[in-house]
């Protein structure tokens, strides 16, 4: 019986792992450059952690199970609840600001599609313990720095909004703040639903006050300044939100990333816990879903019975980033990295060859050799197929003069070098060619 991998799950063959490692290296490099510390959590949590505050959208996509003690668990569909739980548990001991990053593997029972899988990795960047929109701006700057780092700086735009600002704007067309949770969830799905399906779902709840068509044009056409004015006039909370948004906008300029950001009233995000800024990264061209999504969540630790610790951050999936790179023909060329391939020209010298291999490896070089005693030509072919940068041949010269032939496969140059010199400082010997 032939069994395939389940739908939406991936096998990572070595070439896939090379790409994965390249992506993770870039994520880690950028995180560290911005002063973030890495953390991890468990792959599954008590089901309650997610039902508590992630919102319907994610809860309907959970992979859940019971253990033998009848306890209910779910494989994590996102990291933010785990992060909030971890921070809440040590809220008073952790030095502020808490700037943490993680690259967790997670699962969602989604319908697999372009850039959306059932199992994926998601880079998480979060700052906790800071109310200042400076933190919101810095996490957005991290995302933009990453897109620039991998050559997507001009291909991606960050859509930016603020939930309290949308809330004030929606109030002007008859949607009360108490109704926001459901309204945000529907607006978030607007781009993914057919116009007919959206109309039906929206009109069923809010049609008596504002039709789906009017809502859509209101969201698309109201400019940033008008929305901020609406918020300013909506009372002290709205005024504070408008001011925070303006500070955020200025800080984005200070970080040199404002050019990559656009205000977009339709961007409200589907998760229930966001309380302030919300943002998403999208490809400027093509219909790929969001590459990154995040926002400010100031009440999440409080919901977990911890002290209130404000937070802001984002998640970015590996699958949509790789998908966009592929579409734009910008995937990196990643050859198998091998420093040296050692060739034995005479099988009597094989033990000597292995001893050289051992010596080179002890000097932290990446070294391989042929498992079979075959001709020199074939071994050269193997070296080239493995992407080796140098070949060292152990042959006649070794027997006669204790020398080895070293060839630089990139330049084609070759030279004889005393074996002692190679054994003593192989890196210097190789670099001399
Ligand atoms: P989210 O919008 O559910 O937010 O996901 C964020 C990103 O994760 C998406 O923009 C996408 O890149 C990636 N992603 C989501 N689902 C999939 C999937 N099925 N396959 C591949 N990639 C996917 C959150 O998860 C929030 N917890 C993010 C956050 C962190 N907010 C604050 N801090």
XYZ file of C-alpha atoms and ligand atoms in Angstrom:
466
model
C 0.000 0.000 0.000
C 1.376 3.372 -1.003
C 0.966 6.083 1.597
C 1.586 9.708 0.699
C 2.195 12.620 3.008
C -1.084 14.118 4.282
C -2.529 17.107 2.373
C -0.937 20.445 3.193
C 2.092 18.812 4.857
C 5.579 18.878 3.364
C 8.571 16.586 3.063
C 11.839 18.434 3.234
C 14.410 16.776 0.976
C 17.987 18.110 1.351
C 17.500 20.782 -1.347
C 14.311 21.930 0.428
C 16.172 22.033 3.726
C 18.892 24.201 2.186
C 16.264 26.738 1.173
C 14.580 26.459 4.568
C 17.886 27.023 6.374
C 18.674 29.989 4.152
C 15.306 31.546 5.060
C 15.670 30.794 8.779
C 19.229 32.198 8.748
C 17.895 35.461 7.287
C 15.063 35.561 9.871
C 17.581 34.960 12.698
C 20.114 37.452 11.349
C 17.528 40.242 11.124
C 16.039 39.392 14.549
C 19.454 39.540 16.196
C 20.384 42.756 14.353
C 17.364 44.419 15.989
C 18.246 43.098 19.448
C 15.632 40.318 19.768
C 16.183 37.156 21.841
C 15.047 33.713 20.704
C 12.511 31.625 22.673
C 10.435 28.462 22.034
C 7.316 26.869 23.455
C 5.525 23.505 23.265
C 4.102 22.197 19.975
C 0.711 21.650 21.627
C -1.120 23.478 24.389
C -4.345 23.082 26.356
C -7.203 23.754 23.945
C -8.492 26.509 26.244
C -5.455 28.672 25.556
C -6.605 29.145 21.955
C -10.372 29.151 22.424
C -9.941 31.884 25.006
C -8.945 34.716 22.737
C -7.685 33.793 19.262
C -11.158 34.207 17.776
C -13.418 32.081 15.604
C -11.212 32.210 12.494
C -8.382 30.293 14.097
C -10.424 28.139 16.470
C -12.298 26.605 13.519
C -8.920 25.545 12.075
C -7.514 23.776 15.117
C -6.144 20.251 15.113
C -7.360 18.989 18.479
C -6.943 15.733 20.373
C -7.478 14.173 23.792
C -4.824 12.381 25.796
C -5.550 9.223 27.750
C -6.581 11.348 30.714
C -9.349 12.907 28.567
C -7.644 16.291 28.587
C -8.203 18.441 25.505
C -5.212 19.769 23.603
C -4.598 21.555 20.325
C -1.504 21.706 18.138
C -0.494 25.356 18.156
C -1.986 27.284 15.214
C -0.100 30.430 16.227
C 2.480 31.477 18.805
C 1.001 34.597 20.402
C -1.123 32.811 23.076
C 1.922 30.727 24.111
C 4.054 33.864 24.237
C 1.438 35.645 26.361
C 1.240 32.627 28.676
C 5.024 32.491 29.071
C 5.315 36.238 29.691
C 2.346 36.294 32.094
C 3.971 33.521 34.159
C 7.131 35.606 34.735
C 5.774 39.091 34.144
C 7.459 40.650 37.155
C 10.833 38.982 36.694
C 11.443 39.672 33.008
C 13.552 42.731 32.211
C 11.743 45.241 29.961
C 11.393 45.746 27.121
C 10.781 42.102 26.282
C 12.010 41.757 22.673
C 11.629 38.120 21.673
C 11.581 36.130 18.451
C 10.806 32.546 17.544
C 10.464 30.320 14.477
C 7.858 27.766 15.584
C 6.357 24.956 13.505
C 2.566 25.083 13.639
C -0.571 23.514 12.181
C -3.894 24.842 10.963
C -6.617 22.740 9.380
C -6.802 25.146 6.427
C -7.697 24.280 2.876
C -4.215 24.006 1.325
C -3.609 26.672 -1.329
C -0.862 28.893 -2.714
C 1.264 29.978 0.263
C -1.126 28.410 2.810
C -0.433 24.931 4.156
C -1.622 22.837 7.049
C 1.822 22.648 8.590
C 4.179 25.600 8.313
C 6.807 27.624 10.107
C 6.065 31.143 11.249
C 8.640 33.735 12.238
C 7.346 35.643 15.270
C 8.683 39.035 16.346
C 7.158 40.612 19.459
C 7.879 43.453 21.845
C 6.116 43.305 25.226
C 5.973 45.770 28.071
C 5.965 48.890 25.887
C 2.955 51.144 25.172
C 4.918 53.572 23.006
C 4.176 53.262 19.241
C 7.960 53.206 18.884
C 7.665 49.441 19.494
C 5.006 49.089 16.766
C 7.288 50.977 14.394
C 10.291 48.856 15.286
C 8.555 45.527 14.644
C 7.373 46.825 11.260
C 10.941 47.979 10.573
C 12.122 44.421 11.333
C 9.737 43.020 8.722
C 10.789 45.569 6.107
C 14.484 44.936 6.867
C 13.893 41.237 6.240
C 12.162 41.818 2.903
C 15.046 44.083 1.866
C 17.573 41.499 3.045
C 16.171 38.808 0.745
C 15.694 41.136 -2.222
C 11.924 41.714 -1.903
C 12.145 45.295 -0.609
C 10.385 46.792 -3.612
C 7.976 43.892 -4.155
C 6.207 44.065 -0.809
C 4.031 46.712 0.834
C 2.971 46.929 4.477
C -0.725 47.767 4.897
C -1.190 49.631 8.113
C -4.223 50.538 10.180
C -5.425 51.015 13.735
C -8.390 49.165 15.191
C -9.589 52.052 17.411
C -9.396 54.322 14.345
C -11.483 51.892 12.261
C -13.826 51.543 15.169
C -14.395 55.334 15.223
C -14.816 55.377 11.445
C -17.325 52.501 11.527
C -19.292 54.258 14.272
C -19.952 57.111 11.825
C -21.788 54.664 9.533
C -23.786 53.005 12.301
C -21.625 50.072 13.487
C -21.283 50.341 17.268
C -17.951 49.480 18.970
C -19.578 46.489 20.756
C -20.155 44.928 17.335
C -16.589 45.324 16.179
C -15.336 41.815 16.848
C -17.733 40.252 14.354
C -17.421 43.177 11.926
C -13.604 42.961 11.924
C -13.751 39.237 11.329
C -15.987 39.715 8.292
C -14.031 42.686 6.901
C -10.842 40.647 7.311
C -12.353 37.938 5.099
C -13.569 40.429 2.482
C -10.676 39.881 0.053
C -10.874 36.106 0.342
C -14.629 35.764 -0.168
C -16.484 36.179 -3.449
C -18.391 39.502 -3.595
C -21.687 37.577 -3.411
C -20.657 35.550 -0.364
C -19.385 38.655 1.435
C -22.595 40.558 0.644
C -24.711 37.741 2.004
C -22.733 37.375 5.241
C -22.432 41.106 5.870
C -26.000 42.039 5.028
C -27.368 39.297 7.251
C -25.902 41.016 10.342
C -25.486 44.676 9.451
C -27.556 45.138 6.277
C -30.237 47.137 8.120
C -27.671 49.880 8.894
C -25.120 49.787 6.098
C -25.148 47.630 2.988
C -22.120 45.566 1.991
C -21.690 47.754 -1.097
C -21.666 50.977 0.940
C -19.305 49.497 3.485
C -16.888 48.392 0.766
C -16.736 51.820 -0.854
C -16.524 53.543 2.555
C -13.499 51.407 3.483
C -11.821 51.812 0.116
C -12.362 55.539 -0.319
C -12.014 57.199 3.083
C -8.517 58.751 3.210
C -6.105 58.503 6.146
C -6.627 62.117 7.307
C -10.426 61.783 7.335
C -10.212 58.572 9.383
C -7.880 60.207 11.892
C -10.247 63.179 12.165
C -13.174 60.818 12.765
C -11.157 59.196 15.563
C -10.198 62.570 17.063
C -13.852 63.523 17.250
C -14.949 60.205 18.729
C -13.892 60.999 22.324
C -10.715 60.670 24.385
C -9.983 57.062 23.360
C -10.334 57.836 19.673
C -8.226 60.964 20.051
C -5.491 58.977 21.805
C -5.586 56.343 19.038
C -5.288 59.018 16.341
C -2.312 60.550 18.107
C -0.645 57.163 18.535
C -1.112 56.469 14.878
C 0.560 59.757 14.003
C 3.528 58.980 16.265
C 3.783 55.535 14.669
C 3.759 57.082 11.194
C 6.591 59.466 12.202
C 8.649 56.650 13.763
C 8.301 54.619 10.577
C 9.923 57.557 8.787
C 12.657 57.706 11.467
C 13.412 54.011 10.901
C 13.555 54.644 7.147
C 10.661 52.303 6.302
C 7.705 54.661 5.824
C 8.073 54.333 2.035
C 7.180 50.650 2.350
C 3.982 51.369 4.339
C 0.501 52.456 3.288
C -2.553 53.277 5.379
C -5.398 50.924 4.452
C -8.722 51.104 6.257
C -9.763 47.606 5.098
C -6.857 45.981 6.956
C -8.416 45.069 10.305
C -7.018 41.512 10.876
C -9.112 38.511 11.890
C -7.684 37.707 15.312
C -9.782 38.838 18.246
C -7.002 40.022 20.551
C -5.745 43.073 18.643
C -6.436 46.354 20.396
C -4.374 48.964 18.516
C -2.286 49.102 15.357
C -2.809 46.287 12.851
C -0.676 45.565 9.813
C -0.070 43.062 7.045
C 2.582 42.581 4.364
C 1.342 41.943 0.829
C 3.009 41.405 -2.514
C 2.480 44.551 -4.601
C 1.506 42.361 -7.595
C -0.492 39.139 -7.773
C -3.114 37.609 -5.597
C -1.019 35.926 -2.935
C -2.500 36.130 0.565
C -0.713 38.048 3.342
C 2.991 37.315 3.825
C 2.937 38.686 7.347
C 0.299 39.808 9.792
C 0.461 41.452 13.180
C -0.630 44.187 15.487
C -0.859 45.487 19.023
C -2.491 43.367 21.714
C -2.561 45.133 25.068
C -4.902 42.838 27.019
C -3.744 39.329 26.192
C -1.702 38.583 29.323
C -4.544 39.980 31.460
C -6.909 37.461 29.873
C -4.568 34.712 31.059
C -4.902 35.956 34.640
C -1.502 37.607 34.512
C -0.746 41.281 35.042
C -1.433 43.513 32.060
C 1.592 43.539 29.757
C 1.041 45.423 26.513
C 2.456 43.786 23.386
C 2.921 44.237 19.671
C 4.297 41.873 17.067
C 3.808 39.886 13.901
C 3.929 36.422 12.402
C 5.334 35.638 8.964
C 4.888 32.267 7.260
C 7.676 30.459 5.433
C 5.349 29.177 2.707
C 4.068 32.530 1.366
C 7.577 34.050 1.380
C 9.015 31.123 -0.594
C 6.003 31.208 -2.914
C 6.561 34.886 -3.709
C 10.284 34.359 -4.291
C 9.421 31.537 -6.675
C 6.826 33.616 -8.554
C 9.258 36.489 -8.968
C 12.101 34.178 -9.945
C 14.116 35.391 -6.969
C 14.855 32.108 -5.218
C 18.523 32.043 -4.166
C 20.948 29.641 -5.865
C 22.057 27.382 -3.067
C 24.738 24.899 -3.971
C 25.658 22.157 -1.575
C 28.466 23.729 0.389
C 31.524 21.528 0.582
C 34.976 23.019 1.104
C 37.135 20.105 0.072
C 36.748 16.795 -1.731
C 39.719 14.493 -1.111
C 40.643 12.201 -4.013
C 42.866 9.165 -3.772
C 44.698 8.499 -7.046
C 46.022 5.204 -5.720
C 43.875 2.911 -3.557
C 47.000 1.960 -1.545
C 46.938 5.552 -0.260
C 43.319 5.377 0.892
C 44.219 5.140 4.595
C 46.424 8.223 4.204
C 43.520 9.973 2.438
C 41.142 9.213 5.292
C 43.665 10.497 7.793
C 43.888 13.733 5.772
C 40.068 13.953 5.669
C 40.051 13.611 9.457
C 42.705 16.310 9.825
C 40.836 18.750 7.572
C 37.537 18.152 9.408
C 39.245 18.874 12.715
C 40.089 22.276 11.252
C 36.340 22.889 10.749
C 36.382 22.433 7.007
C 33.478 20.684 5.297
C 35.092 17.655 3.723
C 33.969 14.579 1.846
C 35.447 11.784 -0.301
C 34.311 8.889 -2.464
C 33.073 5.755 -0.682
C 34.172 3.687 -3.691
C 37.748 3.229 -4.925
C 37.210 4.486 -8.463
C 39.225 6.386 -11.079
C 40.454 9.932 -10.491
C 38.243 11.321 -13.299
C 35.112 9.898 -11.687
C 36.124 11.273 -8.310
C 36.590 14.718 -9.868
C 33.066 14.436 -11.261
C 31.735 13.587 -7.817
C 33.569 16.590 -6.368
C 32.008 18.914 -8.954
C 28.531 17.398 -8.466
C 28.824 18.041 -4.740
C 29.743 21.683 -5.362
C 33.155 21.357 -3.669
C 35.342 24.467 -3.782
C 38.669 22.576 -3.658
C 39.937 19.151 -4.536
C 42.998 17.645 -2.903
C 44.570 14.709 -4.747
C 46.642 12.179 -2.902
C 48.790 10.366 -5.452
C 52.306 9.900 -6.818
C 53.543 13.221 -5.511
C 52.705 12.146 -2.018
C 54.692 8.923 -2.327
C 57.654 10.658 -3.945
C 57.848 14.051 -2.259
C 55.209 14.167 0.478
C 53.261 16.733 -1.551
C 49.573 16.950 -2.529
C 47.950 18.487 -5.587
C 45.377 21.089 -4.603
C 42.933 22.368 -7.230
C 40.622 25.346 -6.885
C 37.482 24.222 -8.739
C 36.181 27.778 -9.064
C 39.246 29.215 -10.812
C 40.655 25.971 -12.245
C 44.122 26.747 -10.811
C 46.179 24.035 -9.186
C 49.389 23.733 -7.210
C 51.510 21.194 -5.344
C 51.756 21.858 -1.631
C 53.758 19.953 1.019
C 51.424 17.755 3.033
C 52.827 19.115 6.300
C 51.824 22.643 5.321
C 48.274 21.489 4.576
C 48.007 19.527 7.787
C 49.292 22.446 9.881
C 47.076 25.207 8.449
C 44.786 23.890 5.708
C 42.699 27.067 5.434
C 45.763 29.209 4.673
C 47.075 26.598 2.219
C 43.766 26.505 0.335
C 43.374 30.254 0.260
C 46.831 30.615 -1.311
C 45.467 29.104 -4.521
P -1.994 35.333 11.282
O -2.470 36.449 10.423
O -2.923 34.265 11.603
O -1.418 36.009 12.601
O -0.710 34.711 10.587
C 0.415 35.509 10.315
C 1.131 35.008 9.082
O 1.426 33.628 9.213
C 0.344 35.101 7.795
O 0.409 36.389 7.247
C 1.096 34.090 6.945
O 2.323 34.623 6.475
C 1.435 33.011 7.943
N 0.434 31.939 7.874
C -0.768 31.879 8.482
N -1.414 30.741 8.159
C -0.591 30.066 7.334
C -0.672 28.805 6.656
N -1.733 28.023 6.779
N 0.372 28.435 5.870
C 1.463 29.219 5.748
N 1.606 30.404 6.360
C 0.587 30.826 7.142
C -0.919 35.304 13.670
O -0.670 34.139 13.650
C -0.541 36.174 14.859
N -0.324 35.277 16.016
C 0.685 36.978 14.521
C 1.149 37.862 15.633
C 2.312 37.757 16.333
N 0.476 38.915 16.109
C 1.185 39.466 17.083
N 2.305 38.755 17.229
